[in-house]
Short mmCIF file of C-alpha atoms in Angstrom, two decimals:
data_model
loop_
_atom_site.label_atom_id
_atom_site.label_comp_id
_atom_site.label_asym_id
_atom_site.label_seq_id
_atom_site.Cartn_x
_atom_site.Cartn_y
_atom_site.Cartn_z
CA MET A 1 -0.22 -0.44 0.39
CA PRO A 2 1.17 3.28 -1.33
CA VAL A 3 1.97 6.03 1.43
CA ILE A 4 2.02 9.62 -0.06
CA SER A 5 2.63 13.35 1.38
CA ALA A 6 0.98 15.09 -1.97
CA PRO A 7 -2.72 13.92 -3.20
CA HIS A 8 -1.34 13.94 -6.81
CA ALA A 9 1.34 11.43 -5.74
CA PHE A 10 -1.63 9.01 -5.97
CA ASN A 11 -3.18 7.57 -8.98
CA GLU A 12 -4.40 4.05 -9.98
CA SER A 13 -4.60 3.60 -13.42
CA GLN A 14 -4.32 -0.12 -14.08
CA LEU A 15 -7.87 -0.48 -13.60
CA TYR A 16 -10.23 -1.81 -16.57
CA VAL A 17 -13.94 -2.71 -16.27
CA ASP A 18 -14.84 -5.62 -19.22
CA LEU A 19 -18.44 -4.38 -21.32
CA GLN A 20 -19.28 -8.18 -22.90
CA SER A 21 -21.57 -8.72 -20.25
CA ILE A 22 -23.32 -5.84 -20.20
CA PHE A 23 -23.52 -4.88 -24.18
CA GLY A 24 -22.12 -8.04 -25.57
CA ARG A 25 -19.30 -6.64 -27.24
CA SER A 26 -16.12 -6.91 -25.91
CA LEU A 27 -14.72 -3.72 -24.57
CA TYR A 28 -12.20 -2.99 -22.13
CA LEU A 29 -12.90 0.31 -20.60
CA LYS A 30 -9.96 1.82 -19.18
CA CYS A 31 -10.67 3.79 -15.75
CA GLU A 32 -9.18 6.55 -14.98
CA GLY A 33 -11.31 8.72 -12.52
CA PHE A 34 -10.03 6.60 -9.00
CA ASN A 35 -7.09 9.55 -7.78
CA PHE A 36 -8.44 12.59 -5.75
CA ALA A 37 -8.59 14.90 -8.39
CA GLY A 38 -11.46 12.37 -9.48
CA SER A 39 -10.94 11.90 -13.50
CA ILE A 40 -8.11 11.32 -15.70
CA LYS A 41 -7.61 15.38 -16.04
CA LEU A 42 -4.64 15.11 -12.74
CA LYS A 43 -2.36 13.94 -15.58
CA ALA A 44 -2.18 17.16 -17.74
CA ALA A 45 -2.80 19.00 -14.94
CA ASN A 46 0.68 18.20 -12.90
CA GLU A 47 2.49 17.99 -16.10
CA MET A 48 1.24 21.30 -16.72
CA VAL A 49 2.01 22.63 -13.25
CA GLU A 50 5.40 21.05 -12.81
CA SER A 51 6.85 22.23 -15.97
CA ALA A 52 6.25 25.57 -15.20
CA GLU A 53 7.46 25.55 -12.06
CA ARG A 54 11.01 24.15 -13.95
CA GLU A 55 10.76 27.01 -16.49
CA GLY A 56 10.63 29.56 -13.03
CA ILE A 57 6.90 30.98 -14.87
CA LEU A 58 5.26 30.14 -11.35
CA LYS A 59 5.92 32.17 -8.48
CA PRO A 60 5.27 32.00 -4.57
CA ASP A 61 2.94 35.03 -4.98
CA SER A 62 1.86 33.56 -8.57
CA ILE A 63 -2.20 32.98 -9.02
CA LEU A 64 -2.89 30.36 -11.31
CA VAL A 65 -6.15 30.66 -13.89
CA GLU A 66 -7.85 28.41 -16.05
CA SER A 67 -10.56 27.75 -18.57
CA SER A 68 -11.96 24.91 -17.30
CA SER A 69 -15.66 22.89 -18.15
CA GLY A 70 -14.99 20.88 -14.79
CA ASN A 71 -12.54 18.46 -14.04
CA LEU A 72 -9.29 20.34 -15.32
CA GLY A 73 -10.43 22.60 -12.36
CA VAL A 74 -10.41 20.18 -9.87
CA ALA A 75 -7.42 18.83 -10.57
CA LEU A 76 -5.87 22.29 -10.57
CA SER A 77 -7.80 22.61 -7.24
CA MET A 78 -6.02 20.30 -5.76
CA ILE A 79 -3.17 20.47 -6.67
CA ALA A 80 -2.51 24.84 -6.10
CA ALA A 81 -4.06 23.59 -2.21
CA SER A 82 -0.91 20.52 -2.32
CA LYS A 83 1.54 23.49 -3.16
CA GLY A 84 0.61 26.23 -1.82
CA TYR A 85 -0.74 28.27 -4.94
CA GLN A 86 -4.08 30.33 -5.15
CA PHE A 87 -6.04 29.66 -8.11
CA LEU A 88 -9.23 30.66 -10.21
CA CYS A 89 -10.88 28.26 -12.25
CA VAL A 90 -13.05 30.01 -15.17
CA THR A 91 -16.05 27.91 -16.05
CA ASP A 92 -19.82 28.39 -17.39
CA SER A 93 -22.74 27.68 -16.39
CA ARG A 94 -22.58 23.87 -17.73
CA CYS A 95 -20.76 22.80 -15.37
CA ASN A 96 -21.91 21.05 -12.43
CA LEU A 97 -23.16 22.29 -9.15
CA SER A 98 -20.80 19.28 -7.41
CA THR A 99 -18.15 20.40 -8.87
CA ARG A 100 -17.87 23.78 -8.90
CA LEU A 101 -18.27 23.14 -4.85
CA LEU A 102 -15.67 20.75 -4.97
CA MET A 103 -13.63 23.69 -6.35
CA GLU A 104 -13.99 26.00 -3.70
CA ALA A 105 -14.12 23.28 -0.87
CA LEU A 106 -10.78 23.34 -2.51
CA GLY A 107 -9.27 26.73 -1.61
CA SER A 108 -10.10 27.66 -5.38
CA ASP A 109 -12.24 31.12 -6.70
CA VAL A 110 -14.47 29.87 -9.41
CA HIS A 111 -15.98 32.41 -11.46
CA VAL A 112 -18.93 31.31 -13.74
CA ILE A 113 -19.37 32.46 -17.23
CA SER A 114 -23.26 32.48 -18.24
CA GLU A 115 -23.06 34.54 -21.77
CA LEU A 116 -22.79 32.56 -25.25
CA ASP A 117 -20.01 32.51 -27.93
CA ALA A 118 -20.22 33.13 -31.52
CA ASN A 119 -20.35 29.37 -32.20
CA ALA A 120 -23.36 28.02 -29.32
CA GLY A 121 -20.54 27.95 -26.02
CA PHE A 122 -18.39 29.20 -23.77
CA LEU A 123 -15.67 28.96 -24.41
CA GLY A 124 -14.48 31.62 -26.40
CA ALA A 125 -16.21 34.34 -23.35
CA ARG A 126 -14.47 31.88 -20.77
CA ILE A 127 -10.91 32.07 -22.47
CA ASP A 128 -11.61 36.53 -23.18
CA TYR A 129 -12.66 36.54 -19.77
CA VAL A 130 -8.57 34.94 -18.53
CA ARG A 131 -6.75 37.06 -20.84
CA ALA A 132 -8.37 39.74 -19.57
CA LEU A 133 -7.28 38.46 -16.17
CA CYS A 134 -3.69 37.72 -16.90
CA ALA A 135 -3.63 41.74 -18.64
CA SER A 136 -4.36 43.29 -15.33
CA ASP A 137 -2.03 42.10 -13.15
CA ASP A 138 0.85 39.92 -14.15
CA ARG A 139 0.86 37.45 -11.07
CA TYR A 140 -1.86 35.58 -13.28
CA VAL A 141 -0.60 32.51 -14.91
CA TRP A 142 -2.41 30.51 -17.21
CA LEU A 143 -1.36 27.45 -18.22
CA SER A 144 -3.93 27.24 -21.29
CA GLN A 145 -4.82 23.98 -21.84
CA TYR A 146 -5.95 24.33 -25.20
CA THR A 147 -2.47 25.55 -26.34
CA ASN A 148 -0.15 24.12 -24.09
CA PRO A 149 2.47 20.80 -24.92
CA GLY A 150 2.08 19.10 -21.26
CA ASN A 151 -1.35 18.58 -22.35
CA TRP A 152 -0.65 15.93 -24.60
CA GLN A 153 2.52 14.77 -23.42
CA ALA A 154 1.33 13.49 -20.14
CA HIS A 155 -0.79 11.05 -21.79
CA TYR A 156 2.40 10.09 -23.91
CA ARG A 157 4.01 9.43 -21.02
CA THR A 158 1.76 7.62 -19.29
CA THR A 159 -1.88 6.72 -20.62
CA ALA A 160 -0.59 5.26 -24.26
CA PRO A 161 2.24 3.16 -22.78
CA GLU A 162 -0.32 1.74 -19.49
CA ILE A 163 -2.40 0.70 -22.10
CA ALA A 164 0.04 -1.01 -24.66
CA SER A 165 1.59 -2.37 -21.46
CA HIS A 166 -1.77 -4.79 -20.68
CA PHE A 167 -2.67 -4.59 -24.19
CA PRO A 168 0.16 -6.02 -26.37
CA GLY A 169 -2.39 -7.12 -29.08
CA LEU A 170 -4.17 -3.56 -29.17
CA ASP A 171 -6.34 -3.43 -32.63
CA VAL A 172 -8.28 -0.58 -31.82
CA LEU A 173 -8.91 2.60 -29.22
CA PHE A 174 -11.45 4.97 -28.52
CA VAL A 175 -10.65 8.46 -26.85
CA GLY A 176 -12.92 11.21 -26.11
CA ALA A 177 -12.05 14.57 -27.69
CA GLY A 178 -12.27 17.43 -25.81
CA THR A 179 -9.31 19.83 -25.62
CA THR A 180 -7.57 16.86 -27.74
CA GLY A 181 -4.60 16.52 -24.99
CA THR A 182 -5.48 12.67 -24.31
CA LEU A 183 -6.57 11.84 -27.96
CA MET A 184 -3.00 13.36 -29.00
CA GLY A 185 -0.78 11.78 -26.50
CA CYS A 186 -2.61 8.60 -27.52
CA ALA A 187 -1.90 8.49 -31.22
CA ARG A 188 1.33 9.86 -31.04
CA TYR A 189 2.51 7.42 -29.05
CA PHE A 190 0.60 4.36 -31.02
CA ARG A 191 1.98 5.44 -34.67
CA LYS A 192 4.86 5.35 -33.47
CA TRP A 193 4.14 1.50 -31.73
CA HIS A 194 5.40 -2.10 -33.10
CA ARG A 195 2.01 -2.59 -34.58
CA PRO A 196 -1.04 -0.49 -36.28
CA VAL A 197 -3.63 1.21 -33.68
CA ARG A 198 -6.54 2.62 -34.97
CA ILE A 199 -7.54 5.31 -33.14
CA VAL A 200 -11.29 6.45 -32.87
CA ALA A 201 -12.24 10.06 -31.69
CA VAL A 202 -15.34 9.99 -29.81
CA ASP A 203 -16.75 13.90 -29.97
CA SER A 204 -20.35 14.79 -29.01
CA VAL A 205 -22.80 16.17 -31.23
CA GLY A 206 -23.10 20.03 -31.72
CA SER A 207 -19.18 20.25 -30.98
CA VAL A 208 -17.21 21.78 -34.10
CA ALA A 209 -13.69 19.98 -32.74
CA PHE A 210 -13.63 18.62 -36.34
CA GLY A 211 -15.61 20.70 -38.28
CA GLY A 212 -19.73 20.94 -38.56
CA GLU A 213 -22.50 22.75 -37.30
CA PRO A 214 -22.46 23.75 -33.83
CA GLY A 215 -25.27 22.99 -31.72
CA ARG A 216 -26.63 22.85 -28.24
CA ARG A 217 -24.28 20.57 -25.42
CA MET A 218 -25.53 20.72 -22.09
CA ILE A 219 -23.38 17.99 -20.94
CA PRO A 220 -19.67 19.12 -20.00
CA GLY A 221 -16.30 16.96 -20.67
CA LEU A 222 -16.41 16.35 -24.56
CA GLY A 223 -16.85 18.86 -26.95
CA MET A 224 -16.07 22.36 -28.01
CA SER A 225 -16.99 25.02 -29.61
CA MET A 226 -14.14 26.04 -31.33
CA ARG A 227 -11.38 23.72 -33.07
CA PRO A 228 -8.93 22.53 -30.78
CA PRO A 229 -5.13 24.04 -31.13
CA LEU A 230 -3.61 20.59 -30.19
CA LEU A 231 -5.39 18.50 -32.79
CA ASP A 232 -3.67 17.31 -35.92
CA GLU A 233 -6.17 15.11 -37.62
CA SER A 234 -3.42 13.10 -39.31
CA PHE A 235 -3.05 10.54 -36.38
CA VAL A 236 -7.23 10.09 -36.03
CA ASP A 237 -8.02 7.19 -38.18
CA GLU A 238 -11.38 8.17 -37.45
CA VAL A 239 -14.28 10.27 -35.81
CA ILE A 240 -17.48 9.62 -34.01
CA ARG A 241 -20.44 12.05 -33.22
CA VAL A 242 -22.36 10.62 -30.49
CA GLU A 243 -25.91 12.19 -29.26
CA GLU A 244 -26.33 13.30 -26.14
CA ALA A 245 -29.23 11.13 -25.61
CA ASP A 246 -27.10 8.37 -26.45
CA THR A 247 -24.38 9.60 -24.35
CA ILE A 248 -27.46 9.31 -21.29
CA ARG A 249 -28.88 6.42 -22.34
CA THR A 250 -25.36 4.55 -21.74
CA CYS A 251 -24.97 6.08 -18.65
CA HIS A 252 -27.83 5.39 -17.16
CA ARG A 253 -27.18 1.76 -18.82
CA LEU A 254 -23.75 1.37 -16.56
CA ALA A 255 -25.51 2.40 -13.90
CA ARG A 256 -28.27 -0.12 -13.68
CA ARG A 257 -24.99 -3.24 -13.81
CA GLY A 258 -23.14 -0.81 -10.81
CA PHE A 259 -21.00 1.17 -12.62
CA LEU A 260 -21.67 4.92 -11.98
CA PHE A 261 -19.90 6.63 -15.14
CA GLY A 262 -19.62 10.48 -16.29
CA GLY A 263 -20.77 12.12 -19.00
CA SER A 264 -17.62 11.67 -21.19
CA THR A 265 -17.49 8.18 -20.14
CA GLY A 266 -20.89 7.94 -21.69
CA THR A 267 -20.22 9.54 -24.64
CA VAL A 268 -17.06 7.25 -25.66
CA VAL A 269 -18.53 3.70 -24.48
CA SER A 270 -21.74 4.52 -26.52
CA GLY A 271 -19.37 5.68 -29.84
CA ALA A 272 -17.38 3.02 -28.97
CA MET A 273 -20.07 0.41 -29.30
CA ASP A 274 -22.14 1.55 -31.98
CA TRP A 275 -18.60 1.50 -34.43
CA LEU A 276 -18.06 -2.45 -32.51
CA ASN A 277 -21.47 -3.09 -33.88
CA ARG A 278 -21.53 -1.86 -37.08
CA ARG A 279 -18.40 -3.69 -37.89
CA ASP A 280 -19.12 -6.88 -35.83
CA THR A 281 -15.33 -7.95 -36.58
CA PRO A 282 -14.99 -10.75 -34.14
CA GLY A 283 -11.53 -11.28 -31.97
CA ILE A 284 -11.14 -7.49 -31.98
CA THR A 285 -9.04 -6.30 -29.01
CA ALA A 286 -11.01 -2.86 -28.80
CA VAL A 287 -10.19 -0.39 -25.20
CA ALA A 288 -11.90 2.89 -24.63
CA ILE A 289 -10.71 5.39 -21.62
CA ALA A 290 -12.99 6.59 -19.03
CA PRO A 291 -12.17 9.64 -17.87
CA ASP A 292 -14.11 10.16 -14.41
CA LEU A 293 -16.84 8.77 -12.56
CA GLY A 294 -20.47 9.77 -12.16
CA GLU A 295 -20.61 11.02 -8.56
CA ARG A 296 -20.47 14.76 -9.84
CA TYR A 297 -23.29 14.02 -12.01
CA LEU A 298 -26.06 13.57 -9.84
CA ASP A 299 -27.87 16.68 -10.58
CA THR A 300 -27.58 16.23 -14.13
CA ILE A 301 -27.41 13.31 -16.29
CA TYR A 302 -28.88 11.21 -13.13
CA GLN A 303 -31.30 13.47 -11.90
CA THR A 304 -34.84 12.74 -13.69
CA ASN A 305 -36.38 16.09 -13.66
CA TRP A 306 -33.14 17.88 -15.62
CA LEU A 307 -33.05 14.90 -17.88
CA GLN A 308 -36.90 15.00 -19.13
CA ASP A 309 -36.83 19.33 -18.82
CA LEU A 310 -34.02 18.88 -21.68
CA TYR A 311 -34.26 16.07 -22.95
CA GLY A 312 -37.76 14.68 -22.70
CA GLU A 313 -40.13 12.62 -21.23
CA ASN A 314 -38.75 9.82 -23.01
CA ILE A 315 -35.44 10.27 -22.72
CA LEU A 316 -35.41 7.15 -19.82
CA ASP A 317 -37.48 4.70 -21.87
CA PRO A 318 -36.54 0.86 -20.82
CA GLU A 319 -36.42 0.00 -24.13
CA GLN A 320 -33.66 2.13 -25.67
CA VAL A 321 -31.75 2.57 -22.13
CA ALA A 322 -31.37 -1.25 -22.38
CA VAL A 323 -29.46 -0.44 -26.30
CA GLY A 324 -27.42 2.06 -24.58
CA HIS A 325 -27.00 3.40 -27.89
CA ARG A 326 -28.92 3.92 -31.97
CA ARG A 327 -29.41 0.40 -33.67
CA GLU A 328 -27.74 0.77 -37.03
CA ARG A 329 -27.44 -2.19 -39.25
CA PRO A 330 -23.59 -3.37 -39.71
CA THR A 331 -21.60 -1.43 -42.48
CA PRO A 332 -18.35 -2.42 -43.68
CA ASP A 333 -15.42 0.31 -44.52
CA PRO A 334 -14.74 1.62 -47.39
CA PRO A 335 -11.52 0.12 -49.42
CA ASP A 336 -8.62 2.26 -49.21
CA THR A 337 -7.96 3.35 -52.55
CA PRO A 338 -5.37 5.39 -54.07
CA ASP A 339 -7.52 8.50 -54.49
CA THR A 340 -8.79 8.02 -50.74
CA PRO A 341 -6.74 8.81 -47.22
CA PRO A 342 -7.01 5.93 -45.30
CA ARG A 343 -7.02 8.19 -42.61
CA HIS A 344 -9.88 10.65 -40.86
CA ARG A 345 -12.80 9.11 -42.17
CA SER A 346 -15.98 10.27 -40.13
CA ARG A 347 -19.78 9.50 -40.19
#
């Protein structure tokens, strides 16, 4: 049993759940929520803070500031409390109440943006607010998870090698796309690996990360209202977009089998199962990354009134929850030709 003196020193990263008995398809879910920050964002937060310390950007009187929909804000709150820094999280009205309260309990200040930007999201407004703060006082230090290479380097050094050590025969990896730090770190690692691994990015309908029309998104964690600066699509084989209703039904299907996961996990699992069902490839080794657990979503995804107000009374129809995602007939991949780029097919 480890003995630690700093909360970020502990992170259980070797736990996988086989979803075969729940969905009828073998998918290994890498659980990243078992640390004191409660999510995979601890890895990126720790990498970015330690890099800023090495470079002399962070000083004793510095005030960390970051734009976050929730999980990175909690991770930075925890690290800031441990290291003695002040931290201000700029979030928006979609951030779960429990997440905001958790950041405040850790001693952080939280500013909530309520006005939408031009892409029907809050990200642009959050970033504008952070930039104004930094211009007003040079004590503010913005780590900028959207552009900081430490975001993807953390997963290149940790998450991807952890998966590789457990699954030397890995065929396909499903990764949710937000800032794309996890996606890019894993994709870069497996591009150099000993065998080809298909990298499938899972995004939310309404996100413009990979192009397309912006739309309403109420579940924080995945999706962007701008193109992620870290994204390099040449490392991505395919993009799957998931409706929020499918995310919710997948979360509830998992919960009814005793696994309480967050919205990002529900999105990734829904997209992965859709992909696996359409291909129906026996013997494939598939892994998906679960960024967090579900306790922070009790007043949203797992709250009936919230769900029915936003998605209608039939959102938790028993038959649809039992499916967990839309039924689609299996369709084979189109063959690659000299005129058809083999990478990045989007449905």
